[in-house]
XYZ file of C-alpha atoms in Angstrom:
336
model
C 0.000 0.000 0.000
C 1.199 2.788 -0.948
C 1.367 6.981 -1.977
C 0.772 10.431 -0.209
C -2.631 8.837 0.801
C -1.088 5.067 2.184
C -0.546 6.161 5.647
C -3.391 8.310 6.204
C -5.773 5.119 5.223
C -3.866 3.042 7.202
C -3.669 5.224 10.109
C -7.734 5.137 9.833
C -8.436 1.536 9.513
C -5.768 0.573 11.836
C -6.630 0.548 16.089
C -2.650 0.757 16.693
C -0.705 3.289 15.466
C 0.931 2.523 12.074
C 2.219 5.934 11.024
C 3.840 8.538 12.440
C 6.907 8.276 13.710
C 7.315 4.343 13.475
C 10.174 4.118 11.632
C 11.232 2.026 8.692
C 11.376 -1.565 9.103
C 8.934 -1.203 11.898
C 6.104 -4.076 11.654
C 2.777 -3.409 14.234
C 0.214 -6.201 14.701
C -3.075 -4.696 14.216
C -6.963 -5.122 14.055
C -9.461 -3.634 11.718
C -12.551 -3.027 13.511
C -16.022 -2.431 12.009
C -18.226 0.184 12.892
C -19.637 -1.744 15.384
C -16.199 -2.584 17.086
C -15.543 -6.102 16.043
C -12.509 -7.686 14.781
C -12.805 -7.146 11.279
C -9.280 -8.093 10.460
C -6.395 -9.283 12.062
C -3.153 -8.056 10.387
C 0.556 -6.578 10.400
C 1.730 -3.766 8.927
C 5.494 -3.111 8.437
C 6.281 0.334 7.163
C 8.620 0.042 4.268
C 9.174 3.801 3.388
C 7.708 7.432 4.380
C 4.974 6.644 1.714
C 4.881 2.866 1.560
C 3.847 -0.226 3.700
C 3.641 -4.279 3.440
C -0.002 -4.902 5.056
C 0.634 -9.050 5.819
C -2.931 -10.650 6.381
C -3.614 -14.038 6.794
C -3.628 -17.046 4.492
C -7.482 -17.053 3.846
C -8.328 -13.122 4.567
C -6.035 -11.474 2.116
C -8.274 -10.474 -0.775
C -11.351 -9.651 1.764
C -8.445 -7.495 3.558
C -7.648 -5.823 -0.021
C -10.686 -5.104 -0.793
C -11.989 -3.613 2.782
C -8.847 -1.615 2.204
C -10.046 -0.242 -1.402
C -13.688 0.112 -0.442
C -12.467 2.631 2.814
C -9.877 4.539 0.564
C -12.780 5.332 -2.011
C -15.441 6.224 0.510
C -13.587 8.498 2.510
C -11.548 10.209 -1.066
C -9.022 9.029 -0.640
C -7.252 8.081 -3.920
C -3.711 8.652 -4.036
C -2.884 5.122 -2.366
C -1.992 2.651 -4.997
C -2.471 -1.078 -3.885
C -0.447 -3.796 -5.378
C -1.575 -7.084 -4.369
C 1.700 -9.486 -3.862
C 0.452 -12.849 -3.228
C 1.320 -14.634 -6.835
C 4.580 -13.237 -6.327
C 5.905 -13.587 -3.046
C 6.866 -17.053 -1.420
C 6.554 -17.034 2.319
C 8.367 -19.628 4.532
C 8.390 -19.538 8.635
C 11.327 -20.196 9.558
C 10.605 -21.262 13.647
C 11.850 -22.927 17.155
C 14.403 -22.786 19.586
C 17.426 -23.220 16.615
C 15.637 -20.806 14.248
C 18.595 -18.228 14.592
C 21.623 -20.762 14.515
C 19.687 -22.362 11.380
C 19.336 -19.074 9.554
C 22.903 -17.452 10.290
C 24.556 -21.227 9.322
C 23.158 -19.984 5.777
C 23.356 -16.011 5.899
C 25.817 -14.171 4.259
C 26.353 -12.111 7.298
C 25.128 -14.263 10.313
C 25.979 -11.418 12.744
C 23.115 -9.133 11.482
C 20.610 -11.615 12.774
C 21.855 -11.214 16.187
C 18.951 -10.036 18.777
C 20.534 -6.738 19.424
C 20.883 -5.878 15.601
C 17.485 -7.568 14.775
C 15.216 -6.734 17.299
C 11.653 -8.566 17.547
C 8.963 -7.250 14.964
C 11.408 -6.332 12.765
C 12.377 -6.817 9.366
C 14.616 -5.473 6.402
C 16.236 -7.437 3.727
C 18.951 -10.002 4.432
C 21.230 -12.141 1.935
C 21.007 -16.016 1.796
C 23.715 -17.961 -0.508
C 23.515 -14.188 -2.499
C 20.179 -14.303 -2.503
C 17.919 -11.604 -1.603
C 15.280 -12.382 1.175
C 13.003 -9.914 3.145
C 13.353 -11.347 6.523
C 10.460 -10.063 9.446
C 11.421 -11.276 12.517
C 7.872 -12.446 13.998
C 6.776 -16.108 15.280
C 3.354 -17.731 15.278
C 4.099 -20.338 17.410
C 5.469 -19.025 20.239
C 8.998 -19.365 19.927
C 12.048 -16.736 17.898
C 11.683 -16.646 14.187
C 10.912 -15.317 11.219
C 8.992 -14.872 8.360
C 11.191 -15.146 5.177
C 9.640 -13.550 1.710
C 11.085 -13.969 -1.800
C 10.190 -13.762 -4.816
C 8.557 -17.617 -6.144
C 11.791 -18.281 -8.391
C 13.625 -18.252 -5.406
C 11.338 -19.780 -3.044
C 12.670 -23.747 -4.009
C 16.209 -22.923 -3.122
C 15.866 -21.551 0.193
C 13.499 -24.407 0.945
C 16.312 -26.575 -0.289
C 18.840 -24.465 2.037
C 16.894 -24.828 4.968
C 15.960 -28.719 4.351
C 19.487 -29.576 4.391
C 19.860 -27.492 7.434
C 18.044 -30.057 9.401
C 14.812 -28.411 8.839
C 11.477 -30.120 9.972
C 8.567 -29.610 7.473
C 5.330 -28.913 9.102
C 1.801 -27.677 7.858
C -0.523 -25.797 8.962
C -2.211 -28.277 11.519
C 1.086 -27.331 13.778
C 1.974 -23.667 12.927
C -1.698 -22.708 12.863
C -3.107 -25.136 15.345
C -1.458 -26.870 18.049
C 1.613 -24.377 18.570
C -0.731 -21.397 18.103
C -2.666 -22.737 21.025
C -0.150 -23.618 23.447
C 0.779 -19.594 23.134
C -2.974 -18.794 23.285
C -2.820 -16.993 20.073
C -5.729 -16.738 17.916
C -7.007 -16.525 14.411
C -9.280 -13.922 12.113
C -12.255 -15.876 11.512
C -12.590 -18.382 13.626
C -11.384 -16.556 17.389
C -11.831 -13.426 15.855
C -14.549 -12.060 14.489
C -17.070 -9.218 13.683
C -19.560 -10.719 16.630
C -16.919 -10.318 19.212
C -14.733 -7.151 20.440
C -11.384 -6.802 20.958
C -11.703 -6.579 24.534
C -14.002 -9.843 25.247
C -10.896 -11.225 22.904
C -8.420 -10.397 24.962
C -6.611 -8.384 22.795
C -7.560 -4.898 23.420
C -4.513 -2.089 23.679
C -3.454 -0.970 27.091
C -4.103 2.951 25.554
C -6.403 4.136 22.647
C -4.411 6.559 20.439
C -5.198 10.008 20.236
C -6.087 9.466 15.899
C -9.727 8.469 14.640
C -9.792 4.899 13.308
C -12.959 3.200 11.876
C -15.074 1.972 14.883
C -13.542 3.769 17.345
C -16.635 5.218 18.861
C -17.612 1.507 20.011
C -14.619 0.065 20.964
C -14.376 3.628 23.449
C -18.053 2.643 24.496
C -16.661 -0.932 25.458
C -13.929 0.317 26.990
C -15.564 1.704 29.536
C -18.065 -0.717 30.505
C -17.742 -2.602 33.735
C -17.319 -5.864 32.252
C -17.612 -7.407 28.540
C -20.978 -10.089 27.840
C -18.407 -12.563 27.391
C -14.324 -13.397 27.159
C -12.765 -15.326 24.924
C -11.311 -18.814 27.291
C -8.431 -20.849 27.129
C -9.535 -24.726 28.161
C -8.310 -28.071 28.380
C -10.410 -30.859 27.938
C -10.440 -33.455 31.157
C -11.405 -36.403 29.873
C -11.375 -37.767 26.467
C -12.453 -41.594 26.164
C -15.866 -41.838 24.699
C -18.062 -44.432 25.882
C -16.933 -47.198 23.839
C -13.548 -46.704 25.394
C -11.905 -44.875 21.888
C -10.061 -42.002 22.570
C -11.046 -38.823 21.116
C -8.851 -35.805 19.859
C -11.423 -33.377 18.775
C -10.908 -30.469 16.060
C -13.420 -27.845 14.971
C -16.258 -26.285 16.639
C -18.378 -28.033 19.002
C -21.107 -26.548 21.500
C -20.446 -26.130 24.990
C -22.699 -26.709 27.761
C -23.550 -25.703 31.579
C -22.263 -28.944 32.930
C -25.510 -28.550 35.606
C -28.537 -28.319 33.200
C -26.768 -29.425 29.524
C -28.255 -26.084 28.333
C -25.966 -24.482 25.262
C -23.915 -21.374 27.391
C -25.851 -18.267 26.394
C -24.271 -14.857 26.834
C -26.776 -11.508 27.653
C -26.278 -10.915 23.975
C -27.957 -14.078 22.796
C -24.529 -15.350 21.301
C -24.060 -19.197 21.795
C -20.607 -20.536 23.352
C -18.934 -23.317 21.033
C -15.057 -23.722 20.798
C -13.641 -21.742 17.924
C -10.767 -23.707 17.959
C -9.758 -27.191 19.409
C -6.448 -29.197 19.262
C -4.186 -31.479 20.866
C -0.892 -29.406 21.978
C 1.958 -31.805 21.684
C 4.422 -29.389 24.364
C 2.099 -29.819 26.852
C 0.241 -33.280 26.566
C -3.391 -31.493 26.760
C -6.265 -31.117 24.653
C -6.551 -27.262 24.307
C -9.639 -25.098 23.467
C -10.482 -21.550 23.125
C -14.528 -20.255 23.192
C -15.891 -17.307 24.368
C -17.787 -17.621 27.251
C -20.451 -15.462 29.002
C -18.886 -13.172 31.701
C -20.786 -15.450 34.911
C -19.343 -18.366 33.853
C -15.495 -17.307 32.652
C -14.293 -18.402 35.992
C -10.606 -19.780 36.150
C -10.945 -23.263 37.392
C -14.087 -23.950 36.862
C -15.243 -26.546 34.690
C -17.730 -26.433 31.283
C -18.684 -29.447 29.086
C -18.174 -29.610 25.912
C -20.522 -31.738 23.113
C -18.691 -33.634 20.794
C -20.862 -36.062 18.446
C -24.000 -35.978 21.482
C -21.053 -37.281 23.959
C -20.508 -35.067 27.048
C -16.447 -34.058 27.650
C -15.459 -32.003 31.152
C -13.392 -28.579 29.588
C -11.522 -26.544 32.728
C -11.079 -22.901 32.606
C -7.501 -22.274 32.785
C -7.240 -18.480 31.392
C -9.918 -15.928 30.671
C -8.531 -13.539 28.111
C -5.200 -14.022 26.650
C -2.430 -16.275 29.021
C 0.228 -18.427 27.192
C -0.213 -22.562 28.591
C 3.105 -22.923 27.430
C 5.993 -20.053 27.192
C 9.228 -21.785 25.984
C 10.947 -18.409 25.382
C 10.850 -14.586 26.012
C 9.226 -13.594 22.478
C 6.187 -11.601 22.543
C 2.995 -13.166 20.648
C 1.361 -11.318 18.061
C -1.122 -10.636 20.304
């Protein structure tokens, strides 16, 4: 995104601050709120130049992103921003876990530049790989150091190869996106986050609003201030997972969840129905993790919910209302 008009959009859409004075090389997780306050998008944006900026979305939310991005630039006149959409161009790898840095300098042509003090978290600038040139933001998904390595598709094979013969693992998206991202508590646009839900019943609200107007900003100062949000958004681990013929179960997807006293679907004063948005097993710390929003009387750390999983009853413990980390193996922030 980018022209004279790129950061003032931006700077609109955007709940952090984007602009300004960030300076180049500066990446800033992010939301996208609608008017109503909810989590319209879930995004970074890494400032590139005084007039330019890399907006990363995420693997199924990019052209909705681009297009909420176009729609706000024409309605408010906007039009000297020129989008370029990159995604048939760029090759993204994550590059992840405790040897991520030894892995990557073994293979940079100047391993000292990835050192923490000369590439700070959230991050990113262009580094050199066998001579090649790779746009390196230094951000993790999973909990642990990393980063987020861009170049262009011709390229994208032979780094692969580089990295495989590092001692790479390959993984998908059923650990980077799933299990890891759970362990850290993080969540994910359109399925934790979404329109129905604030950022503050998410766990993800900012400790100060800034002083700019962003789109939905009126709410999301209304549910500031309130005493307490209809709901939070829970981290839970299931209790018990042998069904009744004995099998056990390792449940994905989204599956109601009940009072464990009456079997009556949770309910918040809203009328919005509690079901896990997201459910996997987390390898790091042997448990069957869950996230769901739950209605504000019954997010209780500690407490116990059920959950239904094909008309079979499962116990799911509380362990964190809002955003807490099960498992913490380094010092990186989340994205969140």
């Amino acid at each position: 995104v980018s022209g004279p008009d790129a950061e003032a959009l931006l700077e609109y859409l955007s709940v952090a601050r984007v602009g300004g004075n960030q300076p180049v090389g500066k990446g800033v997780y992010t939301h996208f709120l609608d008017e109503t306050g909810g989590v319209h998008s879930d995004l970074t944006v890494v400032r590139l130049g005084t007039e330019s900026y890399r907006v990363i979305c995420g693997g199924d939310t990019g052209h909705r992103d681009y297009v909420w991005m176009t729609r706000m630039a024409e309605a408010r006149g906007l039009g000297r921003v020129h989008f370029e959409d990159r995604t048939d161009q760029l090759a993204t790898l994550g590059l992840w876990g405790p040897e991520a840095r030894q892995t990557l300098q073994a293979l940079a042509d100047d391993p000292e530049e990835l050192s923490d003090e000369r590439f700070p978290f959230a991050t990113a600038r262009e580094i050199r790989v066998h001579g090649l040139p790779v746009w390196a933001f230094r951000i993790s998904y999973v909990g642990e150091q990393g980063w987020e390595l861009y170049v262009p598709f011709s390229y994208g094979l032979g780094l692969w190869d580089a990295l495989y013969e590092q001692g790479v693992t390959p993984v998908g998206i059923e650990t980077y996106a799933n299990s890891r991202r759970l362990e850290k508590s993080l969540r994910l646009q359109n399925v934790d986050l979404l329109t129905e839900y604030n950022l503050y019943e998410a766990g993800l609200a900012r400790p100060k609003v800034k002083a700019a107007d962003f789109h939905g900003k009126a709410a999301y100062l209304e549910q500031r201030e309130r005493d307490g949000q209809p709901a939070y958004l829970c981290t839970m681990t299931l209790r018990e997972n042998v069904d009744a013929a004995g099998v056990a179960r390792y449940p994905v997807g989204q599956w109601p969840i009940l009072d464990p006293e009456t079997g009556d679907v949770l309910v918040d004063s809203t009328g919005r129905r509690s079901y896990t948005s997201s459910v996997v097993y987390g390898p790091s710390v042997g448990e069957i993790i869950a996230l769901g929003y739950l209605p504000a009387a019954y997010a209780r750390e500690g407490d116990t919910v059920t959950m239904e999983y094909f008309g079979e009853h499962y116990p799911l413990r509380i362990e964190a209302v809002g955003y807490r980390a099960l498992y913490d193996p380094d010092n990186e922030r989340p994205r969140s």
